[in-house]
XYZ file of C-alpha atoms in Angstrom:
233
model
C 6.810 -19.614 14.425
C 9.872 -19.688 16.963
C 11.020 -16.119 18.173
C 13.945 -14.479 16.195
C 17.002 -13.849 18.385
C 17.994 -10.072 17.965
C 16.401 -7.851 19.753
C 18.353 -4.361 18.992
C 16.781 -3.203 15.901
C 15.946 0.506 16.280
C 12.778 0.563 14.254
C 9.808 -1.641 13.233
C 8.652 0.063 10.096
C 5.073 -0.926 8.767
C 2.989 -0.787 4.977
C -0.081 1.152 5.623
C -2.737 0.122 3.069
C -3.623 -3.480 3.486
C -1.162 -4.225 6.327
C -2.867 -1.394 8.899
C -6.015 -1.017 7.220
C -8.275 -2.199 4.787
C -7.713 -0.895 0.895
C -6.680 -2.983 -2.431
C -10.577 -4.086 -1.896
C -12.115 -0.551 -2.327
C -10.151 0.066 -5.179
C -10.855 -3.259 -6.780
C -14.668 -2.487 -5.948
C -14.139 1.243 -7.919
C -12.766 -0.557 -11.223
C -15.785 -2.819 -10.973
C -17.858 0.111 -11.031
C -16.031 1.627 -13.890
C -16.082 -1.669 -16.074
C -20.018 -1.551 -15.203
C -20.829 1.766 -16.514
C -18.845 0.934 -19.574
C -19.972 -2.262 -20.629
C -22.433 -1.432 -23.064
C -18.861 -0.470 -24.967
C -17.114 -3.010 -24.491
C -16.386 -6.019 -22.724
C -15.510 -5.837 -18.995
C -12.037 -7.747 -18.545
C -11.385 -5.819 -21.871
C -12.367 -2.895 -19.889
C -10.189 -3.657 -16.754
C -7.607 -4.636 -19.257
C -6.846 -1.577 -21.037
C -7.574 0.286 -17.267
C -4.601 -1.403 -16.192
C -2.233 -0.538 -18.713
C -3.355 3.031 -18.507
C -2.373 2.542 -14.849
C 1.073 1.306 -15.496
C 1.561 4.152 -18.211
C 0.597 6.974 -16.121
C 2.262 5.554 -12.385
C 5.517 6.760 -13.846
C 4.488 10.350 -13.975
C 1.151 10.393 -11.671
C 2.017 8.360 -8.853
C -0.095 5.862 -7.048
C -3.719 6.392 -5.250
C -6.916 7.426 -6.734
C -5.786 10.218 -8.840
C -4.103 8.381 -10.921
C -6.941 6.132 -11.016
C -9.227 8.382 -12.249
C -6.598 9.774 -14.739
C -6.616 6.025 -16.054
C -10.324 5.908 -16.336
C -10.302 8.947 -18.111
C -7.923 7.600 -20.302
C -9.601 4.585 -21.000
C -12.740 5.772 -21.554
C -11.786 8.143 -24.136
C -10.265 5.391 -25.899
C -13.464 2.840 -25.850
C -16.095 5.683 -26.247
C -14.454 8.394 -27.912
C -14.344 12.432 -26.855
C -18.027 13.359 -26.692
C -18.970 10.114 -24.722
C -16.300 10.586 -22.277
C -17.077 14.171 -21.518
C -20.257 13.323 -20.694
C -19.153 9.898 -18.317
C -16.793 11.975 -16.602
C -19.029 12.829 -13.847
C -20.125 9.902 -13.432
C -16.358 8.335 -13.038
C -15.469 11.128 -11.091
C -18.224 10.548 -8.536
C -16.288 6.652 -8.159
C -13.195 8.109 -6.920
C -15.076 10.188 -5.205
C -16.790 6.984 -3.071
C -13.113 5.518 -3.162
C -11.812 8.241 -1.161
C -14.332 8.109 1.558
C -15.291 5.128 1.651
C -15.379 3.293 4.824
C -12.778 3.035 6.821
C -11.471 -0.221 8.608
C -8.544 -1.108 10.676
C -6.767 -4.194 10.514
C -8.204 -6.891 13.357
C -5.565 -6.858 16.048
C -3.544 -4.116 14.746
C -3.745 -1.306 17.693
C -3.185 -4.032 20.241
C 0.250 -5.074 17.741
C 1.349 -1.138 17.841
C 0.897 -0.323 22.115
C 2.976 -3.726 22.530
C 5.575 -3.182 20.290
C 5.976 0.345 20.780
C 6.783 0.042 24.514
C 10.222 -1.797 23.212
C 11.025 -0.292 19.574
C 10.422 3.210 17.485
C 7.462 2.419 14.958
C 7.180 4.164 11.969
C 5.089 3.985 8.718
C 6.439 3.630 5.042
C 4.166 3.943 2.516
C 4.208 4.977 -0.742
C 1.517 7.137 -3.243
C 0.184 10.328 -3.079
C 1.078 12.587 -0.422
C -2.168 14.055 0.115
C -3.908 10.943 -0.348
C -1.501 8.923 2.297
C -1.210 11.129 4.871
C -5.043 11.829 5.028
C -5.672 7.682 5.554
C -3.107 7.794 8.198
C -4.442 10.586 10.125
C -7.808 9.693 9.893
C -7.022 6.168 10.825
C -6.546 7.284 14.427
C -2.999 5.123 14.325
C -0.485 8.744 15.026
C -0.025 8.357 18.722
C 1.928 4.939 18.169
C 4.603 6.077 15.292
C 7.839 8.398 15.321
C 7.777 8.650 11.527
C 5.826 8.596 8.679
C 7.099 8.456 5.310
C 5.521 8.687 2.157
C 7.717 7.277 -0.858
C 7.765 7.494 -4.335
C 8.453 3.756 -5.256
C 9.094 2.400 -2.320
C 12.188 0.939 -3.763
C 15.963 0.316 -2.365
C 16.730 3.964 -3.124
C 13.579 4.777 -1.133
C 14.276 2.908 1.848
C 18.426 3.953 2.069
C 17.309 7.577 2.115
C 14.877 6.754 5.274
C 17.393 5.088 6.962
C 19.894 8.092 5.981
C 17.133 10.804 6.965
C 16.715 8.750 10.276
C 20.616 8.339 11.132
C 20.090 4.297 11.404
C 21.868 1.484 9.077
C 19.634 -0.633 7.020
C 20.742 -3.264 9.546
C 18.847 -1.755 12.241
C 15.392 -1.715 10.492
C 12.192 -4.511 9.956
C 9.776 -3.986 7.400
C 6.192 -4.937 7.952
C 3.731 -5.664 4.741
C 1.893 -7.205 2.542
C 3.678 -6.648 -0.963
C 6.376 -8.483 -1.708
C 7.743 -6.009 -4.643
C 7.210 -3.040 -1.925
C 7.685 -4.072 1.358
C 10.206 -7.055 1.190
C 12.710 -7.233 -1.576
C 14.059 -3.907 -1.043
C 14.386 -4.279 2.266
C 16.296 -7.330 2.044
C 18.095 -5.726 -0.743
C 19.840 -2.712 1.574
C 20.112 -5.523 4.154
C 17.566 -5.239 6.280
C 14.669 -7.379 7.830
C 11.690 -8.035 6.290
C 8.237 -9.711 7.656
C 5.769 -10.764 5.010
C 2.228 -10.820 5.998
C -0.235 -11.510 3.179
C -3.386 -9.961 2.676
C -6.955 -11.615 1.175
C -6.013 -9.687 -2.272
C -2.792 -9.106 -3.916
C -2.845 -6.102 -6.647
C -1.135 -7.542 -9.743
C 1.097 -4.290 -9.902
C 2.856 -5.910 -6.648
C 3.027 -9.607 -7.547
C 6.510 -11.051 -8.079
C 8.309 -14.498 -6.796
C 9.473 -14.214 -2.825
C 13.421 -14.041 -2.854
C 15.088 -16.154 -1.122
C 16.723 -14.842 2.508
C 17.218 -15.945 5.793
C 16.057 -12.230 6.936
C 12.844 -12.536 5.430
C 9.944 -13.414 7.792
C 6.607 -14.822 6.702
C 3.568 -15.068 9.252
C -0.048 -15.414 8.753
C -1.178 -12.438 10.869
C -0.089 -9.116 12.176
C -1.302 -10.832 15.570
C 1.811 -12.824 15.327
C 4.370 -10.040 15.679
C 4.630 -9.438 19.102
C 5.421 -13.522 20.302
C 8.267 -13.205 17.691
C 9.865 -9.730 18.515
C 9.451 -9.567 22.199
């Protein structure tokens, strides 16, 4: 696509999971596992079903990652199985988080070659959201630090999220891009504060973050992360 003409934002702020690295795929290969070692109670998509609106129950209070995974597998299991059959599953669900949090680890093609381009024009930073813990161990064991000024783990990652990073960081929503993959996340509340958004979609979209693209002129969509630099330098 053609370059953009302004050149003066003061940061480039990117989505970690599935815009740095790899990770709606791990968790989609946990919940398989779960609706496997269930299915003698009950039918899988059943299974995934009633996961899923565990999930959206318990986000409100729990957060998002694989704690509040587990606390909808729990969940769901005690209400397929009953009490006795779930206490003895449990460590057997546990042990899939468990894989889930370590599983193996892959960066983004392209995406380290993206960050030392950028970053010798603009601040980088990371906005993420889900459990603090969780997030901040990805990013450090991702090996990504030495390119970002800020990392910043958010609740919702919605407008309110984003105006108090750009208040924490002294900077007007008007001097920010947004990097991702989710269109709820990443690019409608950016574009809501009045910001700049870039949309790049990844191989699998998690239903929790589907919604319709709105329509701005400071949205960006590309195909790759590859693309960034021949439009913002």
């Amino acid at each position: 696509m053609d370059k953009i003409t302004r050149k003066d934002w003061k940061y480039i702020f990117f989505d970690a999971d599935d815009t740095l690295w790899d990770n709606e795929e791990h968790f989609r290969e946990a919940k398989a596992k779960f609706a496997e070692k269930l299915s003698s109670y009950a039918d899988k998509d059943d299974i995934l079903d009633r996961l899923r609106e565990k999930q959206e129950i318990n986000f409100p209070v729990w957060g998002y990652g694989a704690k509040t995974l587990l606390i909808g597998m729990m969940d769901t299991t005690v209400e397929i199985c009953g009490g006795q059959t779930a206490g003895m599953l449990y460590q057997e669900i546990k042990q899939i988080i468990h894989e889930l949090a370590y599983h193996r680890f892959s960066i983004i093609d392209g995406v380290e070659d993206v960050l030392e381009q950028l970053g010798s024009r603009y601040l980088l930073g990371v906005a993420t959201k889900g459990d603090l813990t969780e997030q901040l161990t990805k990013y450090r064991k991702s090996g990504l630090e030495r390119f970002f000024h800020h990392i910043e783990v958010m609740q919702n990652k919605c407008a309110e999220d984003y105006l108090s990073l750009v208040r924490k960081l002294d900077v007007a929503p008007q001097d920010i891009i947004m990097v991702g993959n989710a269109i709820k996340s990443d690019i409608a509340p950016v574009v809501e504060i009045g910001g700049t958004a870039i949309h790049i979609p990844y191989r699998l979209s998690w239903e929790h973050e589907m919604m319709e693209m709105p329509v701005s002129d400071r949205i960006i969509e590309i195909k790759s992360i590859k693309e960034l630099p021949g439009i913002l330098l």
